[in-house]
Amino acid sequence: MENNKWCAILNPYAGEKLLNKDLKKIHECIKELELDIDLVWTQYKGHAAKIAQECVEKGCLNLVVFGGDGTLNEVVNGVFSSSIENKSDACIALVPYGTGNDWGRFWGITRNLKDSLSLLKTGKKKLVDVGKATLSGNTSYFLNAIGMGFDAEVIKVVSAIKKHLLSGGWIYSLAVFIAVFVHKSLKMSVFCDGKEVLNERVYTISVGNGCYTGGGLKQTPDAVPNDEYFHVTVVKKLSFKAILLAIKHLFFGNLLDHPCVESYKTKCFAFYSKIPFEIEADGVQLGKHSDVEVSVLPNALKFLAP
């Protein structure tokens, strides 16, 4: 591919704050590979979205993210809040520095700095689907997955742990076991493509555009980001014993085999509940909501893949 101009959006707080330590190495790799990149550092939560919006509106449509799933989420929301007519003209690349790196894991993009930067020359721009979520009347976009209930409670616990302990993929495993004692199932109505498929107490829901969440766990194992569908995993009300069994299935990659799990393939998903549920998208907390509608935007954005 052509060596076009890139705007690099760097999150200094991603993962274990390795970006600052690797800054010299990053400049050396950029020089060695003869890349044309402007580096812009985020300064606060949500800043990556603003940077991305300004970049694409100024005509710089190639954005490379130095960060993780949360930074990618901000950049996607920045692109889709921009005034450019065709959002799919924008292309996002990734240099993984996040805690989970689930989107990069799907595409086989490793943490090797030189290898991931080399993709800016050798990679292929692939059209991928994007998720559009309407939460209590507000719109948000996501790239990898959106989770409700226990799934979002885990992200909430992860955020709390990261404030006091070192970061790392292992904290997702710890957060799963902590969240078990906090989260409760709630009664809700679940719809796929406008048809009600469930009306009962639900423990957690994961709507996947990609197959990985939580640092490599396969909650939606059949999901691929360019088939124009979501894969939805719904875990119904569980006893404590059944919760432990579900966690075992989750860590062994066969969650869909659990007797209290239902799975769906859909273009549009919605749930409604009298009591608000915790929601997260790409590892970003979105708060509690009692009504969520999610739809696929097919071939909505370009991603630079190996």
Coordinates of C-alpha atoms in Angstrom, one line a residue, residues 35-297:
L35 CA 7.0 6.6 8.0
D36 CA 5.2 9.9 7.6
I37 CA 3.5 10.3 11.0
D38 CA 2.4 13.2 13.2
L39 CA 2.3 12.2 16.9
V40 CA -0.5 13.6 19.0
W41 CA -0.8 12.7 22.7
T42 CA -4.2 12.4 24.5
Q43 CA -4.4 14.6 27.6
Y44 CA -7.7 13.5 29.1
K45 CA -10.5 11.0 28.8
G46 CA -12.4 11.5 25.6
H47 CA -9.5 13.5 24.0
A48 CA -8.8 10.8 21.4
A49 CA -12.3 11.3 20.0
K50 CA -11.8 15.0 19.6
I51 CA -8.4 14.5 18.0
A52 CA -9.8 12.0 15.5
Q53 CA -12.7 14.2 14.6
E54 CA -10.4 17.2 14.0
C55 CA -8.0 15.1 11.9
V56 CA -10.6 13.6 9.5
E57 CA -12.3 17.0 9.1
K58 CA -8.9 18.5 8.1
G59 CA -8.5 15.7 5.5
C60 CA -6.1 13.4 7.3
L61 CA -8.1 10.2 7.0
N62 CA -5.4 7.7 8.2
L63 CA -5.3 7.4 12.0
V64 CA -3.0 5.1 13.9
V65 CA -3.9 4.4 17.5
F66 CA -1.2 3.7 20.1
G67 CA -3.4 2.3 22.8
G68 CA -6.0 -0.4 23.4
D69 CA -9.7 -1.1 22.8
G70 CA -10.9 2.0 24.8
T71 CA -8.7 4.4 22.8
L72 CA -10.0 2.7 19.6
N73 CA -13.5 3.2 20.8
E74 CA -12.9 6.9 21.3
V75 CA -11.4 7.3 17.8
V76 CA -14.3 5.5 16.2
N77 CA -16.7 7.8 18.0
G78 CA -14.6 10.7 16.8
V79 CA -14.8 9.7 13.2
F80 CA -18.6 9.1 13.4
S81 CA -19.2 12.4 15.1
S82 CA -17.3 14.2 12.4
S83 CA -18.8 16.1 9.5
I84 CA -17.2 14.0 6.7
E85 CA -19.8 12.5 4.4
N86 CA -18.4 9.0 3.9
K87 CA -17.0 7.7 7.2
S88 CA -15.7 4.6 5.4
D89 CA -13.1 6.9 3.8
A90 CA -11.3 6.9 7.1
C91 CA -8.8 4.1 8.0
I92 CA -7.7 3.2 11.5
A93 CA -4.5 1.3 12.3
L94 CA -3.5 -0.1 15.7
V95 CA -0.2 -0.3 17.7
P96 CA -1.4 -2.4 20.7
Y97 CA -0.7 -0.9 24.1
G98 CA -3.9 -1.6 25.9
T99 CA -4.9 -3.9 28.8
G100 CA -7.1 -6.3 26.9
N101 CA -6.2 -5.6 23.2
D102 CA -9.2 -7.8 22.1
W103 CA -9.6 -6.1 18.7
G104 CA -6.0 -6.4 17.8
R105 CA -6.0 -10.1 19.0
F106 CA -8.7 -11.0 16.5
W107 CA -6.5 -9.6 13.6
G108 CA -3.3 -11.1 14.9
I109 CA -1.7 -7.8 15.6
T110 CA 0.9 -8.4 18.3
R111 CA 2.6 -6.0 20.8
N112 CA 5.8 -6.1 18.7
L113 CA 6.3 -2.4 18.0
K114 CA 8.2 -2.8 14.7
D115 CA 5.8 -5.4 13.4
S116 CA 2.7 -3.4 14.1
L117 CA 4.2 -0.2 12.7
S118 CA 5.3 -2.0 9.6
L119 CA 1.7 -2.6 8.8
L120 CA 1.5 1.1 7.8
K121 CA 3.4 0.1 4.8
T122 CA 2.5 -3.6 4.2
G123 CA -1.1 -3.8 5.6
K124 CA -4.4 -4.0 3.8
K125 CA -7.3 -1.7 4.3
K126 CA -10.3 -3.8 5.0
L127 CA -13.8 -2.6 5.4
V128 CA -15.3 -3.6 8.8
D129 CA -18.7 -3.3 10.4
V130 CA -19.3 -0.8 13.2
G131 CA -21.9 -1.0 15.9
K132 CA -24.3 1.9 16.6
A133 CA -25.9 1.9 20.1
T134 CA -28.8 4.1 21.2
L135 CA -28.8 4.2 25.0
S136 CA -31.7 6.1 26.6
G137 CA -31.9 8.3 23.5
N138 CA -28.1 9.0 23.2
T139 CA -26.0 7.5 20.4
S140 CA -22.6 5.8 20.8
Y141 CA -20.5 3.7 18.5
F142 CA -18.4 0.6 19.1
L143 CA -15.9 -1.5 17.1
N144 CA -15.5 -4.8 19.0
A145 CA -18.3 -5.5 21.4
I146 CA -21.0 -4.0 23.7
G147 CA -21.8 -5.7 27.0
M148 CA -24.6 -5.5 29.5
G149 CA -25.0 -6.7 33.1
F150 CA -22.2 -8.9 34.5
D151 CA -20.0 -8.2 31.5
A152 CA -20.2 -4.4 32.2
E153 CA -19.8 -5.0 35.9
V154 CA -16.5 -6.7 35.2
I155 CA -15.3 -3.6 33.4
K156 CA -16.4 -1.4 36.3
V157 CA -14.3 -3.6 38.7
V158 CA -11.3 -3.5 36.2
S159 CA -11.4 0.3 36.3
A160 CA -11.4 0.3 40.1
I161 CA -8.5 -2.2 40.2
K162 CA -6.4 -0.2 37.7
K163 CA -6.6 2.8 40.0
H164 CA -4.8 1.0 42.8
L165 CA -2.8 -1.8 41.2
L166 CA -0.6 -2.3 38.1
S167 CA -2.4 -3.0 34.9
G168 CA -2.3 -6.1 32.8
G169 CA -4.5 -8.7 31.2
W170 CA -4.6 -10.7 34.4
I171 CA -6.8 -8.1 36.1
Y172 CA -9.8 -9.2 33.9
S173 CA -9.6 -12.7 35.5
L174 CA -9.5 -11.1 39.0
A175 CA -12.4 -8.8 38.1
V176 CA -14.6 -11.7 36.9
F177 CA -14.4 -13.4 40.3
I178 CA -15.0 -10.1 42.2
A179 CA -18.0 -9.2 40.1
V180 CA -19.7 -12.5 40.8
F181 CA -20.4 -11.3 44.4
V182 CA -21.7 -7.9 43.2
H183 CA -23.9 -8.4 40.2
K184 CA -27.5 -9.6 40.2
S185 CA -29.7 -10.7 37.3
L186 CA -32.6 -8.5 36.2
K187 CA -35.9 -9.0 34.4
M188 CA -35.9 -7.7 30.8
S189 CA -37.3 -8.1 27.3
V190 CA -34.7 -9.0 24.7
F191 CA -35.3 -8.5 20.9
C192 CA -33.4 -9.6 17.8
D193 CA -34.3 -8.1 14.5
G194 CA -37.5 -6.8 16.0
K195 CA -38.7 -10.1 17.4
E196 CA -38.9 -10.8 21.1
V197 CA -36.7 -13.8 21.9
L198 CA -36.6 -13.6 25.7
N199 CA -38.7 -12.1 28.5
E200 CA -37.2 -13.2 31.8
R201 CA -34.4 -12.5 34.3
V202 CA -31.0 -12.1 32.6
Y203 CA -27.5 -12.2 34.1
T204 CA -25.4 -10.8 31.3
I205 CA -25.4 -10.1 27.6
S206 CA -22.5 -9.7 25.1
V207 CA -23.1 -8.4 21.6
G208 CA -20.0 -9.1 19.6
N209 CA -18.7 -7.6 16.4
G210 CA -15.5 -9.4 17.2
C211 CA -15.1 -12.7 19.1
Y212 CA -12.8 -11.7 22.0
T213 CA -13.6 -9.6 25.1
G214 CA -12.0 -9.3 28.5
G215 CA -8.4 -9.9 27.5
G216 CA -9.0 -12.9 25.2
L217 CA -12.2 -14.5 26.5
K218 CA -14.5 -15.8 23.8
Q219 CA -18.0 -14.7 24.8
T220 CA -19.2 -14.5 21.2
P221 CA -16.9 -17.1 19.6
D222 CA -18.5 -17.0 16.1
A223 CA -18.4 -13.3 15.6
V224 CA -16.4 -11.7 12.8
P225 CA -16.3 -8.0 12.1
N226 CA -17.2 -8.0 8.4
D227 CA -20.1 -10.4 8.0
E228 CA -22.8 -7.6 8.6
Y229 CA -24.1 -9.4 11.7
F230 CA -23.8 -9.3 15.5
H231 CA -23.4 -12.5 17.5
V232 CA -25.2 -12.2 20.8
T233 CA -24.7 -14.3 23.9
V234 CA -27.3 -14.1 26.6
V235 CA -26.8 -15.7 30.0
K236 CA -30.1 -16.2 31.8
K237 CA -30.6 -16.1 35.6
L238 CA -28.1 -18.4 37.4
S239 CA -27.7 -20.0 40.8
F240 CA -24.3 -19.4 42.4
K241 CA -23.2 -22.9 41.5
A242 CA -24.3 -22.3 37.9
I243 CA -22.4 -19.0 37.8
L244 CA -19.2 -20.8 38.8
L245 CA -19.9 -23.4 36.0
A246 CA -20.5 -20.6 33.5
I247 CA -17.1 -19.0 34.5
K248 CA -15.4 -22.3 33.9
H249 CA -17.0 -22.6 30.5
L250 CA -16.0 -19.0 29.7
F251 CA -12.3 -19.5 30.6
F252 CA -12.2 -22.8 28.6
G253 CA -13.8 -21.2 25.6
N254 CA -17.1 -23.1 25.5
L255 CA -19.6 -20.8 27.1
L256 CA -22.2 -21.5 24.5
D257 CA -22.4 -25.1 25.9
H258 CA -23.8 -23.9 29.3
P259 CA -27.5 -24.9 29.7
C260 CA -28.5 -21.3 30.7
V261 CA -26.9 -19.6 27.7
E262 CA -28.7 -18.6 24.5
S263 CA -27.0 -17.3 21.4
Y264 CA -28.4 -15.3 18.4
K265 CA -27.2 -13.9 15.1
T266 CA -28.8 -10.6 14.3
K267 CA -28.4 -7.3 12.6
C268 CA -30.4 -5.4 15.2
F269 CA -30.6 -6.1 19.0
A270 CA -32.5 -4.4 21.8
F271 CA -33.3 -4.9 25.4
Y272 CA -35.7 -3.1 27.8
S273 CA -35.8 -3.3 31.6
K274 CA -37.6 -1.5 34.4
I275 CA -34.3 -1.4 36.4
P276 CA -31.2 0.1 34.6
F277 CA -28.4 -2.3 33.7
E278 CA -24.6 -1.5 33.6
I279 CA -23.4 -1.1 30.0
E280 CA -19.9 -1.0 28.5
A281 CA -18.6 -0.8 25.0
D282 CA -15.1 -1.8 24.0
G283 CA -14.2 -1.7 27.7
V284 CA -15.5 1.8 28.1
Q285 CA -18.1 2.3 30.9
L286 CA -21.3 3.8 29.6
G287 CA -23.2 3.9 32.9
K288 CA -26.6 2.3 33.7
H289 CA -29.5 2.2 31.1
S290 CA -32.8 0.6 31.0
D291 CA -33.3 0.6 27.2
V292 CA -30.6 -0.1 24.6
E293 CA -30.9 -0.6 20.8
V294 CA -28.0 -1.7 18.8
S295 CA -27.7 -2.0 15.0
V296 CA -24.9 -3.0 12.5
L297 CA -23.4 -0.4 10.2

